PDB file of C-alpha atoms in Angstrom:
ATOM      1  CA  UNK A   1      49.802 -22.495 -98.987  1.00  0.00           C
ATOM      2  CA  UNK A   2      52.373 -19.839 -99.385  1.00  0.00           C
ATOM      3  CA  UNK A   3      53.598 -17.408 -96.546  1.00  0.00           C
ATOM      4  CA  UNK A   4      54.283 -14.800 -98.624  1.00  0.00           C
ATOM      5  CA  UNK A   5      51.658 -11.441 -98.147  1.00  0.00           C
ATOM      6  CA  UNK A   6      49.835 -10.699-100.945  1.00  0.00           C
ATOM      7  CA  UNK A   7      50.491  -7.581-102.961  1.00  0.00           C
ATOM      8  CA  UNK A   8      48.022  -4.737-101.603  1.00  0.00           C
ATOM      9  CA  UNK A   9      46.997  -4.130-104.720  1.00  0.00           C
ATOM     10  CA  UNK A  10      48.404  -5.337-108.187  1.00  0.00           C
ATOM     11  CA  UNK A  11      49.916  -3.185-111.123  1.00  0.00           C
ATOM     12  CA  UNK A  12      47.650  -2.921-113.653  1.00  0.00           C
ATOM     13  CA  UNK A  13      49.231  -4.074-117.018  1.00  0.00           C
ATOM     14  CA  UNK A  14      49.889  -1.230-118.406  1.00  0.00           C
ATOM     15  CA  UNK A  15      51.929   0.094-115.012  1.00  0.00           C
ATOM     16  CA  UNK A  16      54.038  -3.100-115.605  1.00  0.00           C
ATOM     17  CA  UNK A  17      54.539  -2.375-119.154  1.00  0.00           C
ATOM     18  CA  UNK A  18      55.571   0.858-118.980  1.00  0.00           C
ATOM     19  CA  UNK A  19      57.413   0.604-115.470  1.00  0.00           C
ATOM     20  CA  UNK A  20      59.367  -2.458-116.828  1.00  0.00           C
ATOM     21  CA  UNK A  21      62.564  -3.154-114.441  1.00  0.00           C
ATOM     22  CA  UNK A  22      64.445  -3.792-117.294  1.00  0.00           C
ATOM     23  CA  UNK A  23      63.533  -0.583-119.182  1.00  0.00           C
ATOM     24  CA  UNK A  24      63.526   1.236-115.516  1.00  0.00           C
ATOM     25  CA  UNK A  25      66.902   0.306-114.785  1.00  0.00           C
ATOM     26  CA  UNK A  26      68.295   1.376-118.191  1.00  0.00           C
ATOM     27  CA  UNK A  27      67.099   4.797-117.140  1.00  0.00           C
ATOM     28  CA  UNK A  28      69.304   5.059-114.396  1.00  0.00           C
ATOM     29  CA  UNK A  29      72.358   3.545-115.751  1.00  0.00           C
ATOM     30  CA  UNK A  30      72.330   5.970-118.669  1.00  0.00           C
ATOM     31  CA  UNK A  31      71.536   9.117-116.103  1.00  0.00           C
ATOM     32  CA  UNK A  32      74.442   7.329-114.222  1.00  0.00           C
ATOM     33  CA  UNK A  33      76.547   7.201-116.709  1.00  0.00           C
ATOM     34  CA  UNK A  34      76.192  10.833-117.850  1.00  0.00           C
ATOM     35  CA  UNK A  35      77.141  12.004-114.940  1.00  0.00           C
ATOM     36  CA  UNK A  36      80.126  10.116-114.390  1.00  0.00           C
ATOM     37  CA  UNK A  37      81.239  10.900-118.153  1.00  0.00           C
ATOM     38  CA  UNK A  38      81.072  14.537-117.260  1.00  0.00           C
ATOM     39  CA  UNK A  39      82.139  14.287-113.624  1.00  0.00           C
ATOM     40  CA  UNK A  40      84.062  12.429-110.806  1.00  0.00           C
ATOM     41  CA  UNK A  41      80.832  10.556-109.074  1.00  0.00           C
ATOM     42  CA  UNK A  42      77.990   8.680-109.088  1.00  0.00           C
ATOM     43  CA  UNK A  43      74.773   9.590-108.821  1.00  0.00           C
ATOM     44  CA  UNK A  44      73.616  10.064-105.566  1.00  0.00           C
ATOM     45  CA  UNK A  45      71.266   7.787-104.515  1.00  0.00           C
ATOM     46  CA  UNK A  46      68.466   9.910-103.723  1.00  0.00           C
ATOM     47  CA  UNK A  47      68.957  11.575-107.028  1.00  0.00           C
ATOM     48  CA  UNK A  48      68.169   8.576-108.469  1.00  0.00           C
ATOM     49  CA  UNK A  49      64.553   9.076-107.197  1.00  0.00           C
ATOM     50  CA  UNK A  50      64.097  12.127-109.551  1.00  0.00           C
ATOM     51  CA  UNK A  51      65.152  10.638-112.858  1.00  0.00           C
ATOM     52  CA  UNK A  52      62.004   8.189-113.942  1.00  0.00           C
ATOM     53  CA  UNK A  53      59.419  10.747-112.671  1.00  0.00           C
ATOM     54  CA  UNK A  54      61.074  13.267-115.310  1.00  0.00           C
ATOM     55  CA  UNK A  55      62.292  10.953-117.801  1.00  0.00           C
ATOM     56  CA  UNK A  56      58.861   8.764-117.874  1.00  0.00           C
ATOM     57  CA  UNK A  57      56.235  11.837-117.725  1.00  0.00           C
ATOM     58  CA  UNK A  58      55.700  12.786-121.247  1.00  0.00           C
ATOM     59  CA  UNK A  59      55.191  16.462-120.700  1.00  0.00           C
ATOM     60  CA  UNK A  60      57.951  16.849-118.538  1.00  0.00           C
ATOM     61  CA  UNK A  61      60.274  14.841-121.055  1.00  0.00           C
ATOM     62  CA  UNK A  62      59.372  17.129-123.700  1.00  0.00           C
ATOM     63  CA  UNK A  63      59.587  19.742-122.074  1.00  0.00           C
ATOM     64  CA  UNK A  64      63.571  19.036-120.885  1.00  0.00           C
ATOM     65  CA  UNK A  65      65.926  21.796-122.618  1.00  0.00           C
ATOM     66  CA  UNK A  66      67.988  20.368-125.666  1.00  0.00           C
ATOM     67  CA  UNK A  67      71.096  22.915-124.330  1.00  0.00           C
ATOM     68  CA  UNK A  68      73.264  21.586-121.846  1.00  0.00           C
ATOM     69  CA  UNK A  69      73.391  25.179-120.297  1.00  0.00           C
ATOM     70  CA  UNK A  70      70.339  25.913-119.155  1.00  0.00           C
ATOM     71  CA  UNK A  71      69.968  24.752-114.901  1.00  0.00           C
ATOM     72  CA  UNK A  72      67.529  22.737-113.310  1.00  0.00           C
ATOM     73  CA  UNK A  73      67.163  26.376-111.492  1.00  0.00           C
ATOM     74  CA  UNK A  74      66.438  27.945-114.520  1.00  0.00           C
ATOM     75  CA  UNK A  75      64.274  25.244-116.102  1.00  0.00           C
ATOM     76  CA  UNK A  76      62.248  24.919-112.645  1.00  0.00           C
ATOM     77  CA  UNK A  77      61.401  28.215-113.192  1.00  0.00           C
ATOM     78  CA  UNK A  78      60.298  27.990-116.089  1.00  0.00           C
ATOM     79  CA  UNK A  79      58.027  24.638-115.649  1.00  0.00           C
ATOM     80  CA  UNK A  80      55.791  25.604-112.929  1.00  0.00           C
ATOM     81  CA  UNK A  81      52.725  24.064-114.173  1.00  0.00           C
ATOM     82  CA  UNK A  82      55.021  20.789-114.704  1.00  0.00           C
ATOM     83  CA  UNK A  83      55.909  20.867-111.151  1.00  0.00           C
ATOM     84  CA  UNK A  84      52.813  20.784-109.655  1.00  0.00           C
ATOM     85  CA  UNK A  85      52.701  17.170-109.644  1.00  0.00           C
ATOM     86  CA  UNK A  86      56.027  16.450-109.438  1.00  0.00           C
ATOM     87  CA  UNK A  87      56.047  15.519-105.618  1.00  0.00           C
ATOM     88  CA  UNK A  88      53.251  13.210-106.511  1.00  0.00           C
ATOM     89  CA  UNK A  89      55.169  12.057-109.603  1.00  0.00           C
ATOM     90  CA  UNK A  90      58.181  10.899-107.428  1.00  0.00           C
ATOM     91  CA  UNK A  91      56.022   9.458-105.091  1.00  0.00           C
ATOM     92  CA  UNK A  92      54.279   6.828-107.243  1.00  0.00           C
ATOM     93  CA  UNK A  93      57.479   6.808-108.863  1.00  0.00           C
ATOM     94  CA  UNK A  94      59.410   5.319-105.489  1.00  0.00           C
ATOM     95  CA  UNK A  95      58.391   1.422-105.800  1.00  0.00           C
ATOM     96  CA  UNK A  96      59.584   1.476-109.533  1.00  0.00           C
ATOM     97  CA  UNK A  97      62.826   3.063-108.951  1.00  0.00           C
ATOM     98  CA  UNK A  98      63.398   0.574-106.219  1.00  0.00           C
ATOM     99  CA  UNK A  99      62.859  -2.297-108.054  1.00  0.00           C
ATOM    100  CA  UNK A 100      64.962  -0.696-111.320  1.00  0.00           C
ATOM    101  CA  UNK A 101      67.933  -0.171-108.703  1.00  0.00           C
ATOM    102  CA  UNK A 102      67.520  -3.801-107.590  1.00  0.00           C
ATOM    103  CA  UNK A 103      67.285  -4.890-110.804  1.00  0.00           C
ATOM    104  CA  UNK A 104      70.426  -3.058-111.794  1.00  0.00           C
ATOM    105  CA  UNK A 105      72.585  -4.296-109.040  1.00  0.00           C
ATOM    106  CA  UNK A 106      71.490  -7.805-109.653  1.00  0.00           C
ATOM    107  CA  UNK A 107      72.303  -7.547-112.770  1.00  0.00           C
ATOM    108  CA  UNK A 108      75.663  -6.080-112.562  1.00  0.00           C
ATOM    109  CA  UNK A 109      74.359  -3.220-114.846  1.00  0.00           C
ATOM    110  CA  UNK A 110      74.671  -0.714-111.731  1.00  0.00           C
ATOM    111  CA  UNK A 111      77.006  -0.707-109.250  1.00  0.00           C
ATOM    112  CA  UNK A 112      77.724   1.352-105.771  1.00  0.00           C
ATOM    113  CA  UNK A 113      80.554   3.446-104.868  1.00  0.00           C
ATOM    114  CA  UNK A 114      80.040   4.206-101.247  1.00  0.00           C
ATOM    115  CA  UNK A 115      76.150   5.793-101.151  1.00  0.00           C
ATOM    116  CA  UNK A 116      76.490   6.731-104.936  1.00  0.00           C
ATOM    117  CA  UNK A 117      75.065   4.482-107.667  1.00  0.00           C
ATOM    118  CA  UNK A 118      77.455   4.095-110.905  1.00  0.00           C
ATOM    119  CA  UNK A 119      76.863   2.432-114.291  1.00  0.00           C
ATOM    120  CA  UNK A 120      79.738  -0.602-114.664  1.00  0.00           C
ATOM    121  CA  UNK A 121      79.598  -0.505-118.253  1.00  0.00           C
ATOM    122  CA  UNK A 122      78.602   2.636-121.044  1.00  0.00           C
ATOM    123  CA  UNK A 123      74.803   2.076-121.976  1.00  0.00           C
ATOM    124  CA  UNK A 124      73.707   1.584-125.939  1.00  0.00           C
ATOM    125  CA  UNK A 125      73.323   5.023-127.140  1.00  0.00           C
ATOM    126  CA  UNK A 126      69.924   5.727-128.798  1.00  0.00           C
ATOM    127  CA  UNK A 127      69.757   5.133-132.423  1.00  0.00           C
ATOM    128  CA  UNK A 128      66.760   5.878-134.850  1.00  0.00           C
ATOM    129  CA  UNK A 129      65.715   3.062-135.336  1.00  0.00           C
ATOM    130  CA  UNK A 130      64.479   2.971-131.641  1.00  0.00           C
ATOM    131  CA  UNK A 131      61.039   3.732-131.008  1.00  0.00           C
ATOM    132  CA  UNK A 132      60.582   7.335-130.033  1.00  0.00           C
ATOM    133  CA  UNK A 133      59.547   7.353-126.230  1.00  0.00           C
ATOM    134  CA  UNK A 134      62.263   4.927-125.750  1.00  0.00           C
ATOM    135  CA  UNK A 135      65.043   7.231-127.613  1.00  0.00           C
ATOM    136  CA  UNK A 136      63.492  10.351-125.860  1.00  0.00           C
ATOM    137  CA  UNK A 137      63.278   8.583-122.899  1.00  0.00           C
ATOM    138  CA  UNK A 138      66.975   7.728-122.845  1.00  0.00           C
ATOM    139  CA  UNK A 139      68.189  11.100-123.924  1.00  0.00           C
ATOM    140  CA  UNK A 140      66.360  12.842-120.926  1.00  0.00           C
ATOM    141  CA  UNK A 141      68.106  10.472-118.512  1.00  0.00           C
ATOM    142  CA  UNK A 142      71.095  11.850-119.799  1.00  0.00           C
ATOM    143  CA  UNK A 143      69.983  14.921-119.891  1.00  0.00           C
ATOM    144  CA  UNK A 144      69.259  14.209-116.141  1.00  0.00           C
ATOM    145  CA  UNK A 145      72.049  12.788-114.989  1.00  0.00           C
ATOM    146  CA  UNK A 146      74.069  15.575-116.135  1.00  0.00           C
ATOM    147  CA  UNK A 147      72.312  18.004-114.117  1.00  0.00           C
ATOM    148  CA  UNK A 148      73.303  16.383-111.065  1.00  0.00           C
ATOM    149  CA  UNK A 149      77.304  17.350-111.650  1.00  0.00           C
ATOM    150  CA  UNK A 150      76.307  20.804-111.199  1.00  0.00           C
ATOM    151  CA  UNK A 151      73.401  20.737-108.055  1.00  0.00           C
ATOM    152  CA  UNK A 152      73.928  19.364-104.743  1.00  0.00           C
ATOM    153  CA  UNK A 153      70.628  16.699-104.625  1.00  0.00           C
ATOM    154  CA  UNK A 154      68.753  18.217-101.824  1.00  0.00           C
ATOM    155  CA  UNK A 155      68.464  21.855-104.020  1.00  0.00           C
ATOM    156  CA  UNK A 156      67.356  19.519-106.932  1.00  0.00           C
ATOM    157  CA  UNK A 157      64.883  17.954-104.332  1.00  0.00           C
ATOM    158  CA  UNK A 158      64.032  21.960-103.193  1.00  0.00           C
ATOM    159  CA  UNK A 159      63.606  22.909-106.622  1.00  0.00           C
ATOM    160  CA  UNK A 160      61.296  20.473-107.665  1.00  0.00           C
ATOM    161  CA  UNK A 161      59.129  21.516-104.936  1.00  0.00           C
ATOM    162  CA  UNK A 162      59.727  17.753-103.385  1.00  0.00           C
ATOM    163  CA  UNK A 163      59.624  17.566 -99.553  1.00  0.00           C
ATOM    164  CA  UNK A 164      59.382  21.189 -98.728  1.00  0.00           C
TER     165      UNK A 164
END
């Protein structure tokens, strides 16, 4: 008989499927790695919070600017119908980034520099032979983790109408 408690409730397959650790983690050591490439940190914790629900959400992915220029600011304001659900999104999006973040320390994929998590090695870029959610997928956490060189985390959090 084990001692272990039982889940509350179990994923349903396609939960586990899409919110692979594996695939999860990936997520965040490419947004990590962005913005290392382009600045002088890791990504904040916290931050790391933010990047599945708008990397994963197909709407929102799509919906990500192709041009480095435009801000979160500016894209926020621009999304409002997106952000609705985003508290929600990040929400049911907290056990998954967990387990990616475990799953990337374990595996030596992610790494911490004092509270900021850093990729230890440069992710696979995206090539076309990669299925498409997977390639967008990838590209928006880049896209992602570049943002967060240029907002402090708890304005991303404000933005994104998380917590407020």
């Amino acid at each position: 008989m084990s001692h272990l408690p039982e889940s509350p409730m179990p994923r349903p397959p396609e939960a586990m499927a899409l919110f692979n650790t594996a695939l999860t983690s990936e997520l965040l050591v490419n947004a990590c790695w962005a913005k290392a490439k382009e600045g002088d940190t890791g990504l904040a914790w916290p931050a790391a919070y933010l990047i599945l629900p708008l990397t994963l959400h197909p709407a929102t992915r799509s919906s990500l600017p192709r041009d480095r220029r435009i801000t979160l600011a500016r894209w926020a304001g621009r999304n409002h119908d997106l952000l609705a659900g985003m508290e929600y999104r990040v929400a049911n999006m907290a056990l998954p980034t967990k387990r990616a973040i475990r799953h990337g320390l374990r595996t030596k994929r992610l790494g911490l520099e004092g509270t900021n998590l850093i990729a230890l090695e440069k992710p696979k870029s995206p090539t076309p032979k990669w299925p498409d959610e997977l390639r967008g997928s990838v590209k928006a956490a880049r896209f992602c983790g570049r943002w967060f060189n240029v907002i402090d985390t708890h304005m991303a959090f404000e933005l994104l109408g998380i917590g407020g």
